[in-house]
Short mmCIF file of C-alpha atoms in Angstrom, two decimals:
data_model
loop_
_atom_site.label_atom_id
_atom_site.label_comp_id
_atom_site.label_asym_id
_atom_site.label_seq_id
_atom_site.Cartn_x
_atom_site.Cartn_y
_atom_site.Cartn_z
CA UNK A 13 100.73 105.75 114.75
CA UNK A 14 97.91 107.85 116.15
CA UNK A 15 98.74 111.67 116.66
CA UNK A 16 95.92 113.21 118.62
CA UNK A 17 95.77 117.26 118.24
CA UNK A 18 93.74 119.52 120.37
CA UNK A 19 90.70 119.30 118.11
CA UNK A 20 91.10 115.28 117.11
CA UNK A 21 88.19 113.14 118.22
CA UNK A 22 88.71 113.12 121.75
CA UNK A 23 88.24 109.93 123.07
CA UNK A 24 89.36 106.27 121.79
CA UNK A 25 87.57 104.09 123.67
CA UNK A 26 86.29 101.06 122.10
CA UNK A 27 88.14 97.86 121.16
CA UNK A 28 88.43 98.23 116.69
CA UNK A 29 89.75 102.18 116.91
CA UNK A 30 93.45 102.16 118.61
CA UNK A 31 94.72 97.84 117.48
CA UNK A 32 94.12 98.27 114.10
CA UNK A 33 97.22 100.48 113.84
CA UNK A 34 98.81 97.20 114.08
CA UNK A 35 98.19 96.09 111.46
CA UNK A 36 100.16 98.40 109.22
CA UNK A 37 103.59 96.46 110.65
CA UNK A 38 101.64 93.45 109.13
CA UNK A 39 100.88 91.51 112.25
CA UNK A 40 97.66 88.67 111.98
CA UNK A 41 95.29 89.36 114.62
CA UNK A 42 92.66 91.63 114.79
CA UNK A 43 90.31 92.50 117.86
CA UNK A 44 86.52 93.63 117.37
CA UNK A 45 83.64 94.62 118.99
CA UNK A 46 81.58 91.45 119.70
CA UNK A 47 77.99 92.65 118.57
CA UNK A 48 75.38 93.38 121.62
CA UNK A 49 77.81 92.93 124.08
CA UNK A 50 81.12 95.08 125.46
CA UNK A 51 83.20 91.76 125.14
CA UNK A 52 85.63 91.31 122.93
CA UNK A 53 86.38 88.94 119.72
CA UNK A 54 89.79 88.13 119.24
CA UNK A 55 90.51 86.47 116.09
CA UNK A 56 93.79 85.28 115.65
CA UNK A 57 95.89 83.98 112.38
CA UNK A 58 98.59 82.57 112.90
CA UNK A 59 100.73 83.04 116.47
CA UNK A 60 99.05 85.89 118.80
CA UNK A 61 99.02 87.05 121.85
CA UNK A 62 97.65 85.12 124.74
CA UNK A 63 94.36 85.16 126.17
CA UNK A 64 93.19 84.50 129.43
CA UNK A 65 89.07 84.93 130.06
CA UNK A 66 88.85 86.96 127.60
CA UNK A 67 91.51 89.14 128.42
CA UNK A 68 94.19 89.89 126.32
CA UNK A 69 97.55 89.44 128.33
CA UNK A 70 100.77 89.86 125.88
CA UNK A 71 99.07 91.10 122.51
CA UNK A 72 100.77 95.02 121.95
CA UNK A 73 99.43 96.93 119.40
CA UNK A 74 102.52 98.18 117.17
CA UNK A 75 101.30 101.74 117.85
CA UNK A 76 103.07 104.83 118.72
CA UNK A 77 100.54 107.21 120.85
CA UNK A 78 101.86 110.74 120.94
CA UNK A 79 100.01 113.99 122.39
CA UNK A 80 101.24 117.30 123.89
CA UNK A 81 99.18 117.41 126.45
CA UNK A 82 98.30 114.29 128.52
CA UNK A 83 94.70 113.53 129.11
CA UNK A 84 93.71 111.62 125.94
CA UNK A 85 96.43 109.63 126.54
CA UNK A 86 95.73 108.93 130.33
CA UNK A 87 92.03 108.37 129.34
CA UNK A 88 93.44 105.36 127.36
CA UNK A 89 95.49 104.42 130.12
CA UNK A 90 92.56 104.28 132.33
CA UNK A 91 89.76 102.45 129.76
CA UNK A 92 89.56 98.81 128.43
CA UNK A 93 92.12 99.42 125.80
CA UNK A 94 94.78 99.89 128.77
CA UNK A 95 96.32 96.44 128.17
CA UNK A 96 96.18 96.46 124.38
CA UNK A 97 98.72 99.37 124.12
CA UNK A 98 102.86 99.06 125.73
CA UNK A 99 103.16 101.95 128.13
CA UNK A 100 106.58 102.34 126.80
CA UNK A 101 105.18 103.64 123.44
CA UNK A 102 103.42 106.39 124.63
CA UNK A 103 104.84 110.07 124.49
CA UNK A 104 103.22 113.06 125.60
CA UNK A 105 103.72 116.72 127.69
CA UNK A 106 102.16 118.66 129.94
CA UNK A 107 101.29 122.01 128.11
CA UNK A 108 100.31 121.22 125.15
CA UNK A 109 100.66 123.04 121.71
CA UNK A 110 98.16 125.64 122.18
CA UNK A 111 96.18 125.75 119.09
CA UNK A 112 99.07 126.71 117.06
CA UNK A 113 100.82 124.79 114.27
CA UNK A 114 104.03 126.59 114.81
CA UNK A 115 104.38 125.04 118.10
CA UNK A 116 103.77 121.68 117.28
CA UNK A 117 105.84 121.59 114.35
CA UNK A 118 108.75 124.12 114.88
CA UNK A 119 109.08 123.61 118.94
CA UNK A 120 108.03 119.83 119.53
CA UNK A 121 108.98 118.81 116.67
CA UNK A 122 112.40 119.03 116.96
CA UNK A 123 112.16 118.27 120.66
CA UNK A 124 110.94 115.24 120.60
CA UNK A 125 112.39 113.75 117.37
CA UNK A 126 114.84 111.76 118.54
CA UNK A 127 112.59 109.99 120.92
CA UNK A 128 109.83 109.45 118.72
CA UNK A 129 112.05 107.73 115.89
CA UNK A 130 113.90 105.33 118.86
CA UNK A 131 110.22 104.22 119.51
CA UNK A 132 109.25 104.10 115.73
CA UNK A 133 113.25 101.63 115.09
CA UNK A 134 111.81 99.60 118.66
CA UNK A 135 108.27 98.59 116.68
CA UNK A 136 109.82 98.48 113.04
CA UNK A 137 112.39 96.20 114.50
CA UNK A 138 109.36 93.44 115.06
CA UNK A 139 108.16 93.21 112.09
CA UNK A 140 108.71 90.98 109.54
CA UNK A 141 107.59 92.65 106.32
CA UNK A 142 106.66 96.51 107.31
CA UNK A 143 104.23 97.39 104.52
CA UNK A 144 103.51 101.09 105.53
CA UNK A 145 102.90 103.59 108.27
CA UNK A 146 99.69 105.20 108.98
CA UNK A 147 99.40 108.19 110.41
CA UNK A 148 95.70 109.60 112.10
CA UNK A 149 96.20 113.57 113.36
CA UNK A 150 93.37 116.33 113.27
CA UNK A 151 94.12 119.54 110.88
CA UNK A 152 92.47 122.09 113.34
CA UNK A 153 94.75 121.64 116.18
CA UNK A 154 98.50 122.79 116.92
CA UNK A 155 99.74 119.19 117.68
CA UNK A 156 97.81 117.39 115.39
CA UNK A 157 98.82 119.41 112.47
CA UNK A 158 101.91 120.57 113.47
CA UNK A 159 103.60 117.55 114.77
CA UNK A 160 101.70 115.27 112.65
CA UNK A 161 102.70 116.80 109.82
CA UNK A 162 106.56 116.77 111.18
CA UNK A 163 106.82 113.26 111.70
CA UNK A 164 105.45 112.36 107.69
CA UNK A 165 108.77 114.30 107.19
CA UNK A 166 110.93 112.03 109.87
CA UNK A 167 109.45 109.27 108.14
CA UNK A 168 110.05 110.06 104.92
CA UNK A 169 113.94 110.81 105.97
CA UNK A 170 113.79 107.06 108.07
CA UNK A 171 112.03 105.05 106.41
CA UNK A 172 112.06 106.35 102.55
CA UNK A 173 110.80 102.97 101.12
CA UNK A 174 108.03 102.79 103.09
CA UNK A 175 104.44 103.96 101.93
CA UNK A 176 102.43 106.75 104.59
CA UNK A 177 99.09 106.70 105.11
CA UNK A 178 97.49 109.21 106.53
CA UNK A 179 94.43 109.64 107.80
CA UNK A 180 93.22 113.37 108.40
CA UNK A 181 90.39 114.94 110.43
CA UNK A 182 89.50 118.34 108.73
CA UNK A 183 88.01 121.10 111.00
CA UNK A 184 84.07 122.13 110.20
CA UNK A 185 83.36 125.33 109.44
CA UNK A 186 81.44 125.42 112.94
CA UNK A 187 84.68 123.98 115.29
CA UNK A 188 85.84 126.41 118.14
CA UNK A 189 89.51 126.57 117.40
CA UNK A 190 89.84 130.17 115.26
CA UNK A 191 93.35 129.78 114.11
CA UNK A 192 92.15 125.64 113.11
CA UNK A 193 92.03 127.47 109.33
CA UNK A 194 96.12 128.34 109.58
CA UNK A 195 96.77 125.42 111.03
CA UNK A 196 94.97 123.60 108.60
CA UNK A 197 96.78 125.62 105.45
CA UNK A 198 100.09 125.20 107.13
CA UNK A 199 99.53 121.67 107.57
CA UNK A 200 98.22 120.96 103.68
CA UNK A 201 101.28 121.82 102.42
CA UNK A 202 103.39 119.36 104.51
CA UNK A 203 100.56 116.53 103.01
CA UNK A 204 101.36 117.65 99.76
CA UNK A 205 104.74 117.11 99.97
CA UNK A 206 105.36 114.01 102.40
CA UNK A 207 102.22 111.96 102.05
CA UNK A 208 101.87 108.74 99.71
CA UNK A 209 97.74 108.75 100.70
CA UNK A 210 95.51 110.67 102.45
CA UNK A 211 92.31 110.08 103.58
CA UNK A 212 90.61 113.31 104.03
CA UNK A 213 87.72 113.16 106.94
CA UNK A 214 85.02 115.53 107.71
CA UNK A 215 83.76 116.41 111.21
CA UNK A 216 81.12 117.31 109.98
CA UNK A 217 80.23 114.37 108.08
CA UNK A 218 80.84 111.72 110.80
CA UNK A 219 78.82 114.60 112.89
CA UNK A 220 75.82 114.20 110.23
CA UNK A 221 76.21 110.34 110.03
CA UNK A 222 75.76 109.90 113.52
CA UNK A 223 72.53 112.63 113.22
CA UNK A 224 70.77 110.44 110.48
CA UNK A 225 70.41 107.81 112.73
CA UNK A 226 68.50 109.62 115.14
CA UNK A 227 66.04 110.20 112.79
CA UNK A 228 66.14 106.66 111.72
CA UNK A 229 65.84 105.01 115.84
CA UNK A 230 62.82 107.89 115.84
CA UNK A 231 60.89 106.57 112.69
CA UNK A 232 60.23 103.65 114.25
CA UNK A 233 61.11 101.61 111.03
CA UNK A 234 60.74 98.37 111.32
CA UNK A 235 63.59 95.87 112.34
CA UNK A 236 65.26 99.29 113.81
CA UNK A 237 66.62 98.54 117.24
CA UNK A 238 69.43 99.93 119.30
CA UNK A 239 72.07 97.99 121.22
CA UNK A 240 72.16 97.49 124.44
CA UNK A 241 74.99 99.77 126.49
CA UNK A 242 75.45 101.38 123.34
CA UNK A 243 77.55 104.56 122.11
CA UNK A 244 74.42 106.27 121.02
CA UNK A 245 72.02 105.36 124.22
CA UNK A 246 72.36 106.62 127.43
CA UNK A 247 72.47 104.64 130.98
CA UNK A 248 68.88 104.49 130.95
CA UNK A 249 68.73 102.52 127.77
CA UNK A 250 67.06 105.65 125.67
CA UNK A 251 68.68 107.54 122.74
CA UNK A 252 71.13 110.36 123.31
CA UNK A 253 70.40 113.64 122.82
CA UNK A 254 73.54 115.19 121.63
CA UNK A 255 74.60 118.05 123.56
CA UNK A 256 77.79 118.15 121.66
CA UNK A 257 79.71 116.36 118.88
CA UNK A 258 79.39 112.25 119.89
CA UNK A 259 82.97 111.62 119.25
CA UNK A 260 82.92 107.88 120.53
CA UNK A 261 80.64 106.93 117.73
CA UNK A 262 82.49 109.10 115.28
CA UNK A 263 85.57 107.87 115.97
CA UNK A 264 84.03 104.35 115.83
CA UNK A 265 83.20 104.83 111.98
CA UNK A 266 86.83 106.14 111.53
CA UNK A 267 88.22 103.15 112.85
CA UNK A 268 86.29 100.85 111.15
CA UNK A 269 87.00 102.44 108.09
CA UNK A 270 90.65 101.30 108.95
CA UNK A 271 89.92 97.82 109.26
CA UNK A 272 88.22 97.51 106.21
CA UNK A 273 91.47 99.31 104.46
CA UNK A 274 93.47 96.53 106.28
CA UNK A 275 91.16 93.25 105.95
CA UNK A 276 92.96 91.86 103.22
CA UNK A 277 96.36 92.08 105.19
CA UNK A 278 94.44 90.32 108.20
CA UNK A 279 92.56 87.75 106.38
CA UNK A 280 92.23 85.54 103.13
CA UNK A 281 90.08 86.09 100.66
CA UNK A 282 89.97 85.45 96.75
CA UNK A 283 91.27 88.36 95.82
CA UNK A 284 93.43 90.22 98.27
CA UNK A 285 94.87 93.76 97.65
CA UNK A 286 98.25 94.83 99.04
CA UNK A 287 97.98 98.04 100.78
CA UNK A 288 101.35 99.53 98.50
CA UNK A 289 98.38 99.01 95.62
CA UNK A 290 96.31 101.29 96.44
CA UNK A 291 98.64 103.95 96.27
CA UNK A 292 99.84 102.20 92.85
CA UNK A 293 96.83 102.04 91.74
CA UNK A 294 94.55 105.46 92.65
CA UNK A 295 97.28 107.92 92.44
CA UNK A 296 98.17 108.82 89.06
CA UNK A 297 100.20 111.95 90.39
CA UNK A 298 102.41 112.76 93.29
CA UNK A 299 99.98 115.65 94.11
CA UNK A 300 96.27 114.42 93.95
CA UNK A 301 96.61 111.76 96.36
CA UNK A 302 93.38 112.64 98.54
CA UNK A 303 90.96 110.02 98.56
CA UNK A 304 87.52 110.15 98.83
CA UNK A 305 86.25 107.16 101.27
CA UNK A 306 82.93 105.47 102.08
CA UNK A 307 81.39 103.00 103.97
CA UNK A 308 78.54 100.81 103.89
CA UNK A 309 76.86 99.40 106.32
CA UNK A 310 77.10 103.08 108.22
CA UNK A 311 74.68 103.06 110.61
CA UNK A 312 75.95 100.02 112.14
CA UNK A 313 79.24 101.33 113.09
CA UNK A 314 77.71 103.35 115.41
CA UNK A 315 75.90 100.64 117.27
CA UNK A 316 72.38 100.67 115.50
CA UNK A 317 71.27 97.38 114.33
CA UNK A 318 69.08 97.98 110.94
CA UNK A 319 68.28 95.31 108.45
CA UNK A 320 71.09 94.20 106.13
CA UNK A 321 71.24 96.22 102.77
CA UNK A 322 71.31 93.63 99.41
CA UNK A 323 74.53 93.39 97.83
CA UNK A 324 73.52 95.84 94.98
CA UNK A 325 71.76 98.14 97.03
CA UNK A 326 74.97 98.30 99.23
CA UNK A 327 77.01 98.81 96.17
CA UNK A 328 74.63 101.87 94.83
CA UNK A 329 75.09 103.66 98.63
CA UNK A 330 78.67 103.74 98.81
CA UNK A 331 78.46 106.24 95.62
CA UNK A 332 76.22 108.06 96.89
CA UNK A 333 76.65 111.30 99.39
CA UNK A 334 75.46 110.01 102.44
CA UNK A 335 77.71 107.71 102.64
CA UNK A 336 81.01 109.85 101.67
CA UNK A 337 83.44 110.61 104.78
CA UNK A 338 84.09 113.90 103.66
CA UNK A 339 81.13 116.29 102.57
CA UNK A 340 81.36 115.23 98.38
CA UNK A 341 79.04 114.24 95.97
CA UNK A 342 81.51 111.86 93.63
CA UNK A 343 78.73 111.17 90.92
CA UNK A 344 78.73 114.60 89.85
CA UNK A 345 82.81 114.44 89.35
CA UNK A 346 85.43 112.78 87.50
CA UNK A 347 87.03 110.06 88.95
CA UNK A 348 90.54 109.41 88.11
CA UNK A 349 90.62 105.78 89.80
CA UNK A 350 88.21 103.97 92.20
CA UNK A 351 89.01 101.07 94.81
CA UNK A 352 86.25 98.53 95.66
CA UNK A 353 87.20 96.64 99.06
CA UNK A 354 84.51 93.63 99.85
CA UNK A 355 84.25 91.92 102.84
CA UNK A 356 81.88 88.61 103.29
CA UNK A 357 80.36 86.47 101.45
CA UNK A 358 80.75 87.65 97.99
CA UNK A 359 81.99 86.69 94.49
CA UNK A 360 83.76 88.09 91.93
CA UNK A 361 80.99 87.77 89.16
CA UNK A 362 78.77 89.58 92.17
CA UNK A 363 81.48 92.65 92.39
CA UNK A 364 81.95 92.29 88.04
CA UNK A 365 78.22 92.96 87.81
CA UNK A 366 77.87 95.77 89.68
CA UNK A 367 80.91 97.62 88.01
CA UNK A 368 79.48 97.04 84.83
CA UNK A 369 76.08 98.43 86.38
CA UNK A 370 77.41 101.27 88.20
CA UNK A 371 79.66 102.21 85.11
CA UNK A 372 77.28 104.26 83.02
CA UNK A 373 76.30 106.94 85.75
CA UNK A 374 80.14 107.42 86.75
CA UNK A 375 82.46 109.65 84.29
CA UNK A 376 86.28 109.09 84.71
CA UNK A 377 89.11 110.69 83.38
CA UNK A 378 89.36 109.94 79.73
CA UNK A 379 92.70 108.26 79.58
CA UNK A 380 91.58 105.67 82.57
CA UNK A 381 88.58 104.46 81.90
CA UNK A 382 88.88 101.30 83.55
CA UNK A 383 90.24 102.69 86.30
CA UNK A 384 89.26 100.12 88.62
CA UNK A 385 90.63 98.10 91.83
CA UNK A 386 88.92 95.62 93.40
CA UNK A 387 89.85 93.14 96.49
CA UNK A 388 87.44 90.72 98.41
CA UNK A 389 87.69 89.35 101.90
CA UNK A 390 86.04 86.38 102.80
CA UNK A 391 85.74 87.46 106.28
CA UNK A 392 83.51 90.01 106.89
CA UNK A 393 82.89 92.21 109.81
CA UNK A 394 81.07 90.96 113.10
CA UNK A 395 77.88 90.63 112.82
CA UNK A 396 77.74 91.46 109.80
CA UNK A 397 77.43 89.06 106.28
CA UNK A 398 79.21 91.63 103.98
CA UNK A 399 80.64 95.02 103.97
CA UNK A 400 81.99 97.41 101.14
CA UNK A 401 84.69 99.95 101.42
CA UNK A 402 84.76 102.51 98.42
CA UNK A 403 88.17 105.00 98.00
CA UNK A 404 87.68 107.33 94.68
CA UNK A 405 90.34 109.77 93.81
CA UNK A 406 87.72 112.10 92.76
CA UNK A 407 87.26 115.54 92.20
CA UNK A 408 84.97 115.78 94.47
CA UNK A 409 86.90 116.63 97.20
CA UNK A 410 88.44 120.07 95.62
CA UNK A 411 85.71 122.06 97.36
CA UNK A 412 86.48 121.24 100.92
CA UNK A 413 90.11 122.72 99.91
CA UNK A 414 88.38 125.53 98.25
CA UNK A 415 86.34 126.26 101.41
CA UNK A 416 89.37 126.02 103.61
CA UNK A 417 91.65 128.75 101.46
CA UNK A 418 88.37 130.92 101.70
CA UNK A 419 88.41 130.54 105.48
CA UNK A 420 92.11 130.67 105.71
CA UNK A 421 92.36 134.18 103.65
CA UNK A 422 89.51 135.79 105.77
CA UNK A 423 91.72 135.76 108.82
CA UNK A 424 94.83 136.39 106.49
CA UNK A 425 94.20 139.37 105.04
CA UNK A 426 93.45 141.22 108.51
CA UNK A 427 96.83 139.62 109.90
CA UNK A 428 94.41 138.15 112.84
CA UNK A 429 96.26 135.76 115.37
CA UNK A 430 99.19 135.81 113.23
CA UNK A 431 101.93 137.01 115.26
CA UNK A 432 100.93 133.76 118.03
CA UNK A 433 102.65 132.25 114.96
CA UNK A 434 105.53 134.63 114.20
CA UNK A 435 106.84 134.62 117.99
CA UNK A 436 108.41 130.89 117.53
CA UNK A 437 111.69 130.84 115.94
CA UNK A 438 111.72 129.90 112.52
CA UNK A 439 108.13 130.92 111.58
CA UNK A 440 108.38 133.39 109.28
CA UNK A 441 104.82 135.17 107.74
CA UNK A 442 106.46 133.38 103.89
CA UNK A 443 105.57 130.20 105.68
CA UNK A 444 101.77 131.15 105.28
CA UNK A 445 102.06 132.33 101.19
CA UNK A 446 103.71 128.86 100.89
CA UNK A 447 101.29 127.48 101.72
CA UNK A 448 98.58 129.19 100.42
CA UNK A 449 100.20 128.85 96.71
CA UNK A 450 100.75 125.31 97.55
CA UNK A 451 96.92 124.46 98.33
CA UNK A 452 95.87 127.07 95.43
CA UNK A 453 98.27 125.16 93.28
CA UNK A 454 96.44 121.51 94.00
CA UNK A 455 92.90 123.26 93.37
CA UNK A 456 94.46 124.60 89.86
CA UNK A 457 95.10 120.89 89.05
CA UNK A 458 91.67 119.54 90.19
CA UNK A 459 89.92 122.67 88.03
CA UNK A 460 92.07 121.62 84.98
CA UNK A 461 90.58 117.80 85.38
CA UNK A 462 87.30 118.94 85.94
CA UNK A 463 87.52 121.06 82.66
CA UNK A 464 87.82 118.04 80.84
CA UNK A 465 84.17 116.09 82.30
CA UNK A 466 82.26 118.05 78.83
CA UNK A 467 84.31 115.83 76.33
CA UNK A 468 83.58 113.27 74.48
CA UNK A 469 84.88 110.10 75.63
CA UNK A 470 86.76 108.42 72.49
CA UNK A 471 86.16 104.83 72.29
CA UNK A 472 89.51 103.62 72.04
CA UNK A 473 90.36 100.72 69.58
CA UNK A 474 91.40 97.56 71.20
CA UNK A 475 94.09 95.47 69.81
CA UNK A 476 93.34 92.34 67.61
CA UNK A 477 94.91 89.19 67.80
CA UNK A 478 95.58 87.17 65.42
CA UNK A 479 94.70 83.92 65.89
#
């Protein structure tokens, strides 16, 4: 399900970003960019969709597109990805939530329930084992937050069985929506409550991402080169200079960042992992269920061809901060669980090894020491010979909430904007202390874990057998 708000990404526009929402219904195809070229590699497993010259004819994403205004939507409807998605699964309006969380969830909400869960039954219906439901929405905006945030709720209510995933795009300090800090609060809470995962993402991050490999193309490093028609060149073949945020390349990392979460549903591998086990697995308690994600290769998600990074090497960047989604430095925080997700040519002694090697710079929680989850793909991305996805529920990510209730009680305690809020029936200002006790509530937790990274670490006894 993709839930654009007014301060989302803007634009989906390449093949990976918009089909992989498929695959949460569990379906065995997967489309991706074929490298130096704007054509497309389908891959199918199994029975798919027909293809005629490259063109895919009856594949449907299982994807429900939903915006309150309607030119993201009609962008898609216009751009390559126009046969991939069933017009019939689209829902949007004309004026759009207006910045304000209260909106979104209080007025559309309830408005367009009914026909959101019809279209929700119509793809469940399809699918043969429906694993989970993820959900990508922006925090800053009024219909990503609000709305989003509703429909974890109808979801929950529908389909209680069923694991949600969501995917979040926190506001920067720097974005132009001045009430994105109350929507963002408002919209925490409802994550707290509703959500199985989350997947916090910074703007600013994928912002900073995209920056680095400016300076990279501008080094003139060897074995550097730039694709052809690229997101980060212009017509003329040269390297953009960003006027504003490049939100086709950010989004691009997003998405890709979903297919690695969703390779092992897609393909075979040695060691698979069920997407219901990462939840399992990395969430010790209902509340801290924000996961820290990274990526390596990076650069080449945004259409940069570098040399390929050795398997360890790879394995040392996606602990380090320049490769984190979400402004964190994990190494200097206590993990509570950590997911390794491998795609290519790799073995399980390979991924054993570097556990083993990584082990002694990483502290976790005391009572979860081995606190890891692994999974390995033999298929790795295109163009690519391996790639490594890396989700830590760390503590790391307790200062982007801390930064948020800072913003959030600037504007607060001068009352600014807040009666855009208190206009729409059933917003109330309690709705706003909520919310704020909620999010101060889940940075008490994180602050109690952290207090714990100065002890000792007991070395357990193991149990003897007998033999």
């Amino acid at each position: 399900m993709w839930i654009p708000g007014a301060s989302l990404l803007t634009k989906f526009l390449l093949p990976s970003p918009l089909l992989v929402m498929a695959n949460p219904f569990t379906e065995y195809y997967i489309v991706e960019t074929q490298p130096g070229s704007n054509s497309l590699l389908i891959r199918v497993v199994g029975d798919g969709g027909s293809i005629s010259k490259g063109k895919i004819c009856s594949l449907k994403a299982r994807a429900v597109l939903i915006d309150m205004e309607e030119g993201v939507v009609n962008e898609i409807l216009q751009g390559p990805l126009r046969d991939v998605f069933d017009s019939k699964q689209l829902i949007t309006d004309i004026s759009g939530s207006g910045n304000n969380w209260a909106v979104g969830h209080k007025v559309f909400g309830s408005r367009y329930q009914e026909e959101i869960l019809e279209k929700l039954r119509k793809s469940a219906e399809h699918c043969d084992c429906l694993q989970c439901f993820f959900v990508i929405h922006s925090m800053g905006g009024g219909t990503g937050s609000g709305l989003g945030t509703y429909l974890l709720k109808v979801l929950e209510d529908e389909f209680p069985e069923v694991y949600r995933f969501v995917t979040s795009v926190y506001p920067s300090g720097e974005d132009d929506v001045i009430t994105s800090p109350y929507n963002s609060i408002l919209a925490m809470k409802e994550l707290n409550e509703h959500a199985d995962c989350v997947l916090p993402i910074d703007n600013q991050s994928l912002f900073d991402i995209i920056s680095k490999i400016d300076l990279v193309v501008n080094s003139g490093k060897l074995g550097t080169t730039i694709k052809p028609k690229s997101l980060v060149t212009s017509s003329a073949g040269t390297f953009k200079k960003w006027q504003e945020k490049p939100f086709d390349a950010m989004n691009n990392i997003v998405a890709n960042l979903l297919l690695s979460l969703t390779s092992s549903a897609r393909f075979e591998g040695s060691l698979n992992m069920d997407l219901n086990e990462i939840s399992m697995n990395l969430v010790p308690f209902p509340q801290l269920h924000y996961l820290v994600s990274s990526l390596t290769p990076l650069y080449t998600l945004a259409d940069v061809n570098v040399p390929p990074r050795r398997l360890d090497q790879m394995f040392s960047d996606a602990f380090s901060k320049d490769h984190q989604l979400i402004r964190a430095d994990p190494k200097h925080s206590l993990y509570l669980a950590c997911a390794l997700m491998v795609r290519g040519n790799v073995q399980i002694s390979d991924l054993r090894r570097n556990i083993e090697r990584l082990k002694p710079s990483l502290r976790f929680v005391s009572w979860n020491q081995e606190g890891w989850k692994t999974s390995l793909c033999s298929v790795p991305p295109v163009g690519h010979s391996h790639s490594l996805l890396a989700l830590a529920n760390n503590t790391c990510v307790k200062p982007t909430f801390v930064e948020l209730r800072e913003r959030f009680l600037r504007l607060y305690k001068k009352k600014a904007h807040l009666h855009h809020y208190l206009q729409i029936e059933g917003m109330e200002e309690s709705c706003f202390t909520e919310a704020e006790s909620s999010l101060s509530a889940l940075i008490r937790e994180y602050n109690q874990l952290d207090a714990t990274k100065s002890r000792p670490v007991e070395d357990l006894p193991r149990l003897s057998v007998a033999v």
